[in-house]
mmCIF file of C-alpha atoms and ligand atoms in Angstrom:
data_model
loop_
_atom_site.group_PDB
_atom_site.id
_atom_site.type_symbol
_atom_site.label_atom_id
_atom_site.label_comp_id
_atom_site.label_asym_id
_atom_site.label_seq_id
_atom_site.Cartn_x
_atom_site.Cartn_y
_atom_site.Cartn_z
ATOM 1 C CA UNK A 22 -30.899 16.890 2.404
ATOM 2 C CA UNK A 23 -28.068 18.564 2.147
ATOM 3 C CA UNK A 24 -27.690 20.675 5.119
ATOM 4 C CA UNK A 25 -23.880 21.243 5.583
ATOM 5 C CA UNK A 26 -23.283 25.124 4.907
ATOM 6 C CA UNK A 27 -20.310 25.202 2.566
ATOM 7 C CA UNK A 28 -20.148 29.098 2.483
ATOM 8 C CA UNK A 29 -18.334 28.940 5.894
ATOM 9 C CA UNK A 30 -15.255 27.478 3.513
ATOM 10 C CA UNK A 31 -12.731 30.030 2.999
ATOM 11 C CA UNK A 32 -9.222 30.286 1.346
ATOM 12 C CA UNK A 33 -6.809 31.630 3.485
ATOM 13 C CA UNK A 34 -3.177 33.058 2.113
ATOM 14 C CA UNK A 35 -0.297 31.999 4.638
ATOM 15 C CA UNK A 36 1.963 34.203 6.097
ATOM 16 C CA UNK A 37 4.510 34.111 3.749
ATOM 17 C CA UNK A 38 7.621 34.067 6.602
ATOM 18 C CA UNK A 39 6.618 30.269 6.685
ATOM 19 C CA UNK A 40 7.803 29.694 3.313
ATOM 20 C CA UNK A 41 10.298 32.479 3.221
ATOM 21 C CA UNK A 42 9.041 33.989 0.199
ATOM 22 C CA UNK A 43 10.228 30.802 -1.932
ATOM 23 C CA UNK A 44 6.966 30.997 -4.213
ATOM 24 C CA UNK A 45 4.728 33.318 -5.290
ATOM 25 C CA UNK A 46 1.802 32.323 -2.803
ATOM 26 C CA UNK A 47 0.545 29.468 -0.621
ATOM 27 C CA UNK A 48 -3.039 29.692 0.119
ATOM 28 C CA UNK A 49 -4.786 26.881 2.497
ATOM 29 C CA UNK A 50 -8.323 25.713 1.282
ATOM 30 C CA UNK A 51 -9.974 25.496 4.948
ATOM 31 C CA UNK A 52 -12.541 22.578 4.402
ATOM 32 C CA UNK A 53 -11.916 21.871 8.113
ATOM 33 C CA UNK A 54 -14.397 25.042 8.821
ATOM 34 C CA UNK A 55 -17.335 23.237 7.394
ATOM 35 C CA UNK A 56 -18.222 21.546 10.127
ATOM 36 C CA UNK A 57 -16.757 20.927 13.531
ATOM 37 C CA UNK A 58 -17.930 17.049 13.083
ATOM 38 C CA UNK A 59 -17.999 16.002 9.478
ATOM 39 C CA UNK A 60 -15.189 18.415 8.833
ATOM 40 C CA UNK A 61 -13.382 18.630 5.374
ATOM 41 C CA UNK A 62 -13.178 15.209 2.592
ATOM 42 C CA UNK A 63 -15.213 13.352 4.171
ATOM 43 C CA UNK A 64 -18.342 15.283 4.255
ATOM 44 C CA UNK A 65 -17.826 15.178 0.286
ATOM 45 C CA UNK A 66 -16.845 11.521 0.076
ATOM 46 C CA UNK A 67 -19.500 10.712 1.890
ATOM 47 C CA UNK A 68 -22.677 13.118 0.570
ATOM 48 C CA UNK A 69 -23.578 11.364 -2.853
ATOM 49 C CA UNK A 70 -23.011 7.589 -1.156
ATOM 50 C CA UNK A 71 -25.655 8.266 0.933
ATOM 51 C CA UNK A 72 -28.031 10.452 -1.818
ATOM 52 C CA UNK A 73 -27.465 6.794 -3.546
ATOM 53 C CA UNK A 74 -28.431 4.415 -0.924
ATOM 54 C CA UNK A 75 -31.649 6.399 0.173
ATOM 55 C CA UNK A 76 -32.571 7.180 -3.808
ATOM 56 C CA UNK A 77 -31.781 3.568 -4.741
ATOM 57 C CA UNK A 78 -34.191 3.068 -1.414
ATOM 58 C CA UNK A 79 -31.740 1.026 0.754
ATOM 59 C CA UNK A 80 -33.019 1.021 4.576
ATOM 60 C CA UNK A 81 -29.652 1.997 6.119
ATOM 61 C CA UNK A 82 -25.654 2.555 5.723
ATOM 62 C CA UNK A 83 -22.911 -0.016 6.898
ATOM 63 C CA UNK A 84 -19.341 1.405 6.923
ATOM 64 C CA UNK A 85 -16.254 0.132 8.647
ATOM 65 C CA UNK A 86 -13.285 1.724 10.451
ATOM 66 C CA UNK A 87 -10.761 1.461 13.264
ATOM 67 C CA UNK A 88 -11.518 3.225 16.704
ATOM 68 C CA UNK A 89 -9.888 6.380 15.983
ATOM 69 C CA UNK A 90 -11.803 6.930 12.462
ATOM 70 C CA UNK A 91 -12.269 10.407 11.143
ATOM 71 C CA UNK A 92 -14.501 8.390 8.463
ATOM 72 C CA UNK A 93 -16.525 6.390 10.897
ATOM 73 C CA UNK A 94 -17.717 9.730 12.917
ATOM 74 C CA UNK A 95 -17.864 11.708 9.815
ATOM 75 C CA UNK A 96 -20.589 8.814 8.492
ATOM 76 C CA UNK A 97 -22.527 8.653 11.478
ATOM 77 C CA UNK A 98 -23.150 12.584 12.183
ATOM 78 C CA UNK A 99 -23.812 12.385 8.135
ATOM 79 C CA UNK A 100 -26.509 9.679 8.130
ATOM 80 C CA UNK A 101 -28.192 11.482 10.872
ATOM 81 C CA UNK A 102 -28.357 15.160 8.774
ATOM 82 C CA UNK A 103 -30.056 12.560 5.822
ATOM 83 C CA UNK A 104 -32.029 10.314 8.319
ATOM 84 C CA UNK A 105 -30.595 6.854 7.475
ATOM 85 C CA UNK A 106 -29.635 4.343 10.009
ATOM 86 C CA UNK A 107 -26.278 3.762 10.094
ATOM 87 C CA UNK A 108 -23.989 1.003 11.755
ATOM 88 C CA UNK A 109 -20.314 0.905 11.861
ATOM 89 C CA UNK A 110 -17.942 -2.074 12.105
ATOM 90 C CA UNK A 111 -14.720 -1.416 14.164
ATOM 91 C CA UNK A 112 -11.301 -3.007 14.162
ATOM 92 C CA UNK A 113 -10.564 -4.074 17.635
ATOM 93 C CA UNK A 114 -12.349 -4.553 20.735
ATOM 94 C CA UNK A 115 -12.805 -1.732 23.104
ATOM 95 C CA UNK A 116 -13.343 -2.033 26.726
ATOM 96 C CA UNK A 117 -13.293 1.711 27.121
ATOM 97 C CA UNK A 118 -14.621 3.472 23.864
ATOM 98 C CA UNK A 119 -12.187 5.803 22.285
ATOM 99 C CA UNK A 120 -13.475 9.565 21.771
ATOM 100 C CA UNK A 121 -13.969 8.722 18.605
ATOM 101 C CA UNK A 122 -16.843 5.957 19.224
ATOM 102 C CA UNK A 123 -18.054 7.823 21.819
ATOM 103 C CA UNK A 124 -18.518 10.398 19.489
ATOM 104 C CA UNK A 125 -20.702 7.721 16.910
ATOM 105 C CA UNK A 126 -22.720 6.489 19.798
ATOM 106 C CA UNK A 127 -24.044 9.719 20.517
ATOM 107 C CA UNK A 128 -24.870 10.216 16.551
ATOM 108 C CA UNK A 129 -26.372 7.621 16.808
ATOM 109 C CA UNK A 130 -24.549 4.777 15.273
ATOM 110 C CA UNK A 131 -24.782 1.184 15.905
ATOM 111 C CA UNK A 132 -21.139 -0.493 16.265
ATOM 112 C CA UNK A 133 -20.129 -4.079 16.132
ATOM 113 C CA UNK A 134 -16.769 -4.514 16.904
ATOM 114 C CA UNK A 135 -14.862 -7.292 15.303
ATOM 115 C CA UNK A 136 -11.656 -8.775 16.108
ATOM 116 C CA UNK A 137 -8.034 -7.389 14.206
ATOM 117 C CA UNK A 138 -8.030 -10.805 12.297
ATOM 118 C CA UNK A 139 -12.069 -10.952 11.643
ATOM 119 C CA UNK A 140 -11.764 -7.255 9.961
ATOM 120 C CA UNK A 141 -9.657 -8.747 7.079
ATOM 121 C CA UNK A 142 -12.595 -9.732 6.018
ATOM 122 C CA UNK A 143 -14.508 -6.635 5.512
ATOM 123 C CA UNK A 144 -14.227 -7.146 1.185
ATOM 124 C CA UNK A 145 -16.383 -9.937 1.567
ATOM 125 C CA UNK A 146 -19.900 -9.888 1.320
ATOM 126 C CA UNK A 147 -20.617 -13.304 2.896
ATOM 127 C CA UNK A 148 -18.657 -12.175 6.080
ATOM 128 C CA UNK A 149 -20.803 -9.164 6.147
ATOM 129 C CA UNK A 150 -24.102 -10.904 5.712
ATOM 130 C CA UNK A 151 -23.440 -12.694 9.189
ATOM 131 C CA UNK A 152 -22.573 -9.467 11.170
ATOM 132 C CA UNK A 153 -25.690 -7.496 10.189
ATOM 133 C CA UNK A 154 -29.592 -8.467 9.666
ATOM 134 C CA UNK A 155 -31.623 -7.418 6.650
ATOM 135 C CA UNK A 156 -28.656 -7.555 4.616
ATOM 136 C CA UNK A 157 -30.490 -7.172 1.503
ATOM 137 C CA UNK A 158 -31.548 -3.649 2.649
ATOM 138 C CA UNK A 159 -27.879 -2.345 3.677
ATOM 139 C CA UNK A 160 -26.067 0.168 1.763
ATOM 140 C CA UNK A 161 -22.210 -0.352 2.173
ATOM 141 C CA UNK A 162 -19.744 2.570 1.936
ATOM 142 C CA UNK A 163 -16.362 1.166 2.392
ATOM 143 C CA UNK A 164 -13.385 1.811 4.938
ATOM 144 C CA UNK A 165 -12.622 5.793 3.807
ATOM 145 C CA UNK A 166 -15.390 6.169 1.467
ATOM 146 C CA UNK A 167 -12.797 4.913 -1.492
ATOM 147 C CA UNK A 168 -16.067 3.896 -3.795
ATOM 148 C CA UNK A 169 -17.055 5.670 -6.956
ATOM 149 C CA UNK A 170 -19.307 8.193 -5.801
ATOM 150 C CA UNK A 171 -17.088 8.831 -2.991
ATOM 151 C CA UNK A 172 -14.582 9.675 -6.131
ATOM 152 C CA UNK A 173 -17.323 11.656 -7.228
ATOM 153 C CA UNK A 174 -18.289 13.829 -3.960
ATOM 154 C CA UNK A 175 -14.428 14.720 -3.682
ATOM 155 C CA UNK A 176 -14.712 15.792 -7.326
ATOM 156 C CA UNK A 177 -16.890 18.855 -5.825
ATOM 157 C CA UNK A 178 -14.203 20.258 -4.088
ATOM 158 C CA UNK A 179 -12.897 21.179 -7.892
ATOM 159 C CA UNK A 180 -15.350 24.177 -7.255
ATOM 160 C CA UNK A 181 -13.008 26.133 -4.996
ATOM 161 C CA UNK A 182 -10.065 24.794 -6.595
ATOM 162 C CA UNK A 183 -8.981 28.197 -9.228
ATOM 163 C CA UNK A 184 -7.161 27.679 -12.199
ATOM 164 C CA UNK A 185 -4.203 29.894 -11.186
ATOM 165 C CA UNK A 186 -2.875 27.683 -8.628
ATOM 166 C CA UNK A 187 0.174 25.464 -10.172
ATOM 167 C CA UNK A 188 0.062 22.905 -7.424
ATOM 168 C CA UNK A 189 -2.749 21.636 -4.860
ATOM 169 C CA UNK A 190 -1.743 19.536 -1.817
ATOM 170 C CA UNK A 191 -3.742 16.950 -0.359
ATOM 171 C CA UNK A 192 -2.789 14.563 2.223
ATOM 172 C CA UNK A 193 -3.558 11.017 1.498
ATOM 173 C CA UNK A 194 -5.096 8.081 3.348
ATOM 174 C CA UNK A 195 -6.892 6.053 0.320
ATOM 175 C CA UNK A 196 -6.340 8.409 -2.080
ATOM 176 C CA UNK A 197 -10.116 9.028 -2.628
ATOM 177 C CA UNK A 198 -9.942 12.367 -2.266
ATOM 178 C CA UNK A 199 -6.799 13.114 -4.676
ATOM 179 C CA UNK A 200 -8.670 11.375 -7.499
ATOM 180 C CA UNK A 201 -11.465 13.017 -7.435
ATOM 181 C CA UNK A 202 -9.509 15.888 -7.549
ATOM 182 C CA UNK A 203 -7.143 15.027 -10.254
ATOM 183 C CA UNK A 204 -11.027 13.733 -12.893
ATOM 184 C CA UNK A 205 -12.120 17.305 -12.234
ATOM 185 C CA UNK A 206 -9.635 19.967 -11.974
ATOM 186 C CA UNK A 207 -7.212 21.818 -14.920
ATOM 187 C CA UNK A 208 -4.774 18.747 -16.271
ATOM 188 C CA UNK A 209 -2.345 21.570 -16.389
ATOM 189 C CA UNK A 210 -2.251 22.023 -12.703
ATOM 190 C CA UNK A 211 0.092 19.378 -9.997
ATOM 191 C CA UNK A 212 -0.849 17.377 -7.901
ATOM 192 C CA UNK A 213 1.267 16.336 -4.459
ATOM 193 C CA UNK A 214 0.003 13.544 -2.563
ATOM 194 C CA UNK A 215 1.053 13.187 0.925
ATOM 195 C CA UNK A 216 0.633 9.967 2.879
ATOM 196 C CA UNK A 217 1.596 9.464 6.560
ATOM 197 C CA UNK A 218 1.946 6.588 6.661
ATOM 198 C CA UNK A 219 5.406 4.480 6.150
ATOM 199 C CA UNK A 220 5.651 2.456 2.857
ATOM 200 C CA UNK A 221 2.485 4.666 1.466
ATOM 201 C CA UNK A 222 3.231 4.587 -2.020
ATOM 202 C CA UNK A 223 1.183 1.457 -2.683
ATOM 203 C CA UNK A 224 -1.478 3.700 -3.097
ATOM 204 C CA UNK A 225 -0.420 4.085 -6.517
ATOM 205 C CA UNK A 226 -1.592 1.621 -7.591
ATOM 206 C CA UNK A 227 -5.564 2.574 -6.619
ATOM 207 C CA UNK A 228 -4.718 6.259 -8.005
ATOM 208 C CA UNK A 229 -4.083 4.882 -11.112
ATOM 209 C CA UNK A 230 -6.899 2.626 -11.109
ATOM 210 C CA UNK A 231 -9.381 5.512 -10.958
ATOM 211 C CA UNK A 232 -7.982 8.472 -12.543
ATOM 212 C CA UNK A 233 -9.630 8.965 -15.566
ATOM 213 C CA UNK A 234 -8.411 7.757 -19.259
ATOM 214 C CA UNK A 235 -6.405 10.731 -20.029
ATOM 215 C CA UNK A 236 -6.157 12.580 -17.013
ATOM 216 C CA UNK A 237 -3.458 10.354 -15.250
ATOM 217 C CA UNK A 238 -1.073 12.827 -15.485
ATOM 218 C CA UNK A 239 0.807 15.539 -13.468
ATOM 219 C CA UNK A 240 0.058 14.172 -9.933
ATOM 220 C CA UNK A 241 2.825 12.522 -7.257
ATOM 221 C CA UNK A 242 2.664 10.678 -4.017
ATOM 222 C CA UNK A 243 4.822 11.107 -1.724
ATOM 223 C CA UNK A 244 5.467 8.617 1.830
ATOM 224 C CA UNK A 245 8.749 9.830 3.176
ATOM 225 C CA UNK A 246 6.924 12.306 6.085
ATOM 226 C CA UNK A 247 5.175 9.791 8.262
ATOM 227 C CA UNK A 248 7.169 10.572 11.323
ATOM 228 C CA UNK A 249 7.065 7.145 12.562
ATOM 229 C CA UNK A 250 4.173 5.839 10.909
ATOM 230 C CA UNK A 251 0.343 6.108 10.425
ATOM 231 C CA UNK A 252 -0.831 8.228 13.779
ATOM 232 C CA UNK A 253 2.783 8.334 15.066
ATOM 233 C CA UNK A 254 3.933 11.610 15.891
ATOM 234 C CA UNK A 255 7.005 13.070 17.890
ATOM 235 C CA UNK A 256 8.080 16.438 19.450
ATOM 236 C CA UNK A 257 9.173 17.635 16.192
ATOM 237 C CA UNK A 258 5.890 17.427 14.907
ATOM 238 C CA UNK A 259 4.220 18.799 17.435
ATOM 239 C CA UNK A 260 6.444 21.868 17.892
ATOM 240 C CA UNK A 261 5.706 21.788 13.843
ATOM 241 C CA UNK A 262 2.251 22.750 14.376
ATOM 242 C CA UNK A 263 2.743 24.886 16.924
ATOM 243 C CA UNK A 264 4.539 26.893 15.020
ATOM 244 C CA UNK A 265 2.427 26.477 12.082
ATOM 245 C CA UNK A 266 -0.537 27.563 14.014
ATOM 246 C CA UNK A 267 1.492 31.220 15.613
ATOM 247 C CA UNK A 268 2.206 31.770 12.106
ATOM 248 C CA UNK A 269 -0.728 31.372 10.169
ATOM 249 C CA UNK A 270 -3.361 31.384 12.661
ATOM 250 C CA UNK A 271 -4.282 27.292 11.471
ATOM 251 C CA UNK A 272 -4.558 24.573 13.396
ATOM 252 C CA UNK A 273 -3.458 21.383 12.022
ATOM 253 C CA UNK A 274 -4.701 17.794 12.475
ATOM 254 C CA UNK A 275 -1.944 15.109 13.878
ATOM 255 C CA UNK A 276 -2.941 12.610 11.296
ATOM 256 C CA UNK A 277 -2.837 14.120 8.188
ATOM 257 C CA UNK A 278 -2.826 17.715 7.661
ATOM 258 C CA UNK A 279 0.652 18.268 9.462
ATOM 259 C CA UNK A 280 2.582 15.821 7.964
ATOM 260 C CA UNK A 281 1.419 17.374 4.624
ATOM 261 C CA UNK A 282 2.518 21.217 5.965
ATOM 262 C CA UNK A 283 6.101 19.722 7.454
ATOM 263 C CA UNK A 284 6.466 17.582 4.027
ATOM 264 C CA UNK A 285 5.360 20.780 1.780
ATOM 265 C CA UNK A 286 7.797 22.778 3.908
ATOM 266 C CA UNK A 287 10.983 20.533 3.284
ATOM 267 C CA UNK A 288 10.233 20.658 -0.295
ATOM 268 C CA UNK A 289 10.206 24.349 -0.007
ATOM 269 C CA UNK A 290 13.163 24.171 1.496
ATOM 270 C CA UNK A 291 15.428 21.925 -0.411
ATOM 271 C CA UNK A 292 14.152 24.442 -3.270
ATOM 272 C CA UNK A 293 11.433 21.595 -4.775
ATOM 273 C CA UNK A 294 9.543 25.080 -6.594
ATOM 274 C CA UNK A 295 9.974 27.492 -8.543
ATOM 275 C CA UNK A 296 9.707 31.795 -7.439
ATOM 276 C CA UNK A 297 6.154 31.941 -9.751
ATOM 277 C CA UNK A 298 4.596 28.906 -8.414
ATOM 278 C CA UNK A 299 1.463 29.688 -6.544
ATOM 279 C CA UNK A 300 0.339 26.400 -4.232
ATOM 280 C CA UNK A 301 -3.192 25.631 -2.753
ATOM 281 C CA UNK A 302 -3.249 23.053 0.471
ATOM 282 C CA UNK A 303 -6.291 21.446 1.010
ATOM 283 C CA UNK A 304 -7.156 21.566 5.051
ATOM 284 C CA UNK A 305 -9.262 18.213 4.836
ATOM 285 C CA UNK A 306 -10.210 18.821 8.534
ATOM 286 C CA UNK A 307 -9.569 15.628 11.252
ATOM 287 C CA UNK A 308 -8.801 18.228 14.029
ATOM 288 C CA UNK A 309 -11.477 16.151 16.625
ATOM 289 C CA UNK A 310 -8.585 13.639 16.525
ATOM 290 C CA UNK A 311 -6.104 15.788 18.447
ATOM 291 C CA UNK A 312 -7.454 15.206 21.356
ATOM 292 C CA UNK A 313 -5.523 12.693 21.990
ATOM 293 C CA UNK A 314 -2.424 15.510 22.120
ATOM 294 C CA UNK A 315 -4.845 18.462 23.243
ATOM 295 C CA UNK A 316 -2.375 19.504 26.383
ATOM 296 C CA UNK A 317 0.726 18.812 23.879
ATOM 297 C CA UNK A 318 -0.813 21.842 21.509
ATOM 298 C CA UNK A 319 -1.197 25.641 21.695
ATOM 299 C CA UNK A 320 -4.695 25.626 19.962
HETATM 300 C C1 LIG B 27 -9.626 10.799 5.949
HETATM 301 C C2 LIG B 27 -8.718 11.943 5.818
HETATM 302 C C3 LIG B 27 -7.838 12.064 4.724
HETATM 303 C C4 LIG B 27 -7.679 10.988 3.671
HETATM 304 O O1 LIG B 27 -8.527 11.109 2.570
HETATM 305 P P1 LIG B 27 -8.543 10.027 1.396
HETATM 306 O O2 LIG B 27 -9.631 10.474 0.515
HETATM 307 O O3 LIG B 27 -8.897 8.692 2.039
HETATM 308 O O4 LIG B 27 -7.222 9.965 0.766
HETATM 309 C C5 LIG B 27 -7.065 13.214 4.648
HETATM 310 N N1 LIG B 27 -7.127 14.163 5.608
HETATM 311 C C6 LIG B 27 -7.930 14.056 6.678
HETATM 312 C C7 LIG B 27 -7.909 15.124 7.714
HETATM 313 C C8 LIG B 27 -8.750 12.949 6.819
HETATM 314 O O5 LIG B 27 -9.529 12.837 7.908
#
């Protein structure tokens, strides 16, 4: 059941002030209009994991994050629209939920919180088996959807993707979404990878795992705009997006989709493209988690 309305997806040109006419065009793919809940990737990371645990006739979903997961909400509002239980496990104890796991409560999700040291563990089956009953009948999607039909689902964002654009942007937390990107879309085309996180360029080495023989080409990560580190953010930032958002009439996500923008515009401006260049950003949503800086931002 597939009940997520893609047509409100639209492609929206920026203003082109904000990159001071250095290219020919930067358009912004807004996945974050899908759905004010399972906004952008994830919906598509997460869509044919779950058509594969209820067709291959598993009972319910087990999936893992930390208490300010985009993936973890994103899962539990999905396994409600397809009516399969789902349970999270979550990094850390909580003595007052976050927003976040307030929000998967009221979905509808089961959590079991585990311990910083205890959620190591979450590769290994065994350690699994003892947190949840009927283990046999549990479906398990890992942290960020990074399995292959998560690969797959991001694949389908290919279909707004057109072949004019020379570069597409993506911000990066596993790097799901980039490959399935990269196995679907024009060789021809770029792709820039941003991670915000410090020291994010280990993702490499999953990237390359996945991306198809003969497509690994023409694709970069970058990890120098993290700001501080994964969920960090400073005034800069913030006044970044403020901006952003009276230009272009977008708002942007603290986690991700900003330190994408303010890493796309430095490359802009230390002259990183050329005048015919036409770029697509991919807005893959996470705008419940600026809540956390909701009196910080205009929007
Ligand atoms: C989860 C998330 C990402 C990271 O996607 P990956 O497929 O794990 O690389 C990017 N942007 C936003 C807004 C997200 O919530």
């Amino acid at each position: 059941m597939d009940t997520i309305d893609e047509s409100r997806v639209i492609i929206q040109p920026l203003n082109k002030e904000w990159y001071q006419h250095k290219v020919a065009g930067i358009d912004m793919l807004r996945l974050d209009l899908l759905h004010p809940v399972v906004s952008g990737n994830k919906w598509y990371k997460l869509r044919l994991n779950i058509k594969h645990a209820q067709e291959t006739g598993y009972k319910s979903i087990v999936t893992f994050g930390g208490g300010f997961s985009n993936h973890l909400v994103a899962t539990a509002y999905a396994a409600k629209l397809f009516g399969i239980k789902a349970t999270g496990i979550v990094r850390g104890k909580y003595d007052v939920l976050t927003p976040s796991l307030l929000q998967c409560k009221a979905e509808g999700m089961e959590l079991i919180f585990v311990s910083q040291e205890d959620y190591k563990n979450k590769h290994e089956p065994e350690w699994a088996e003892k947190l949840v009953a009927n283990f046999d009948e549990i479906f398990f999607i890992p942290e960020g959807g990074a399995n292959e039909w998560g690969r797959a689902g991001a694949g389908l964002i290919n279909r707004f993707i057109k072949n004019t654009y020379t570069h597409i942007a993506v911000a990066v937390g596993t790097g799901t979404t980039l490959i399935g990107i990269r196995n679907k879309i024009n060789e021809q085309q770029q792709i820039l990878g941003f991670a915000p996180m410090k020291k994010g360029i280990y993702l490499k080495e999953y990237i390359n795992e996945h991306i198809q023989p003969g497509k690994n080409r023409n694709w970069q990560l970058f990890d120098e705009w993290h700001l501080g580190g994964f969920g960090k953010w400073n005034d800069e930032l913030l006044g970044f997006m403020n901006d952003f958002y009276t230009q272009n009439i977008i708002p942007l996500d603290i986690v991700y989709t900003s330190k994408m923008m303010y890493g796309l515009q430095q490359m802009l401006f230390s002259e990183a493209f050329a005048q015919e260049h036409k770029i697509l950003c991919v807005h893959s949503g996470g705008l419940q988690g600026n809540v956390s800086v909701k009196d910080k931002l205009i929007y």
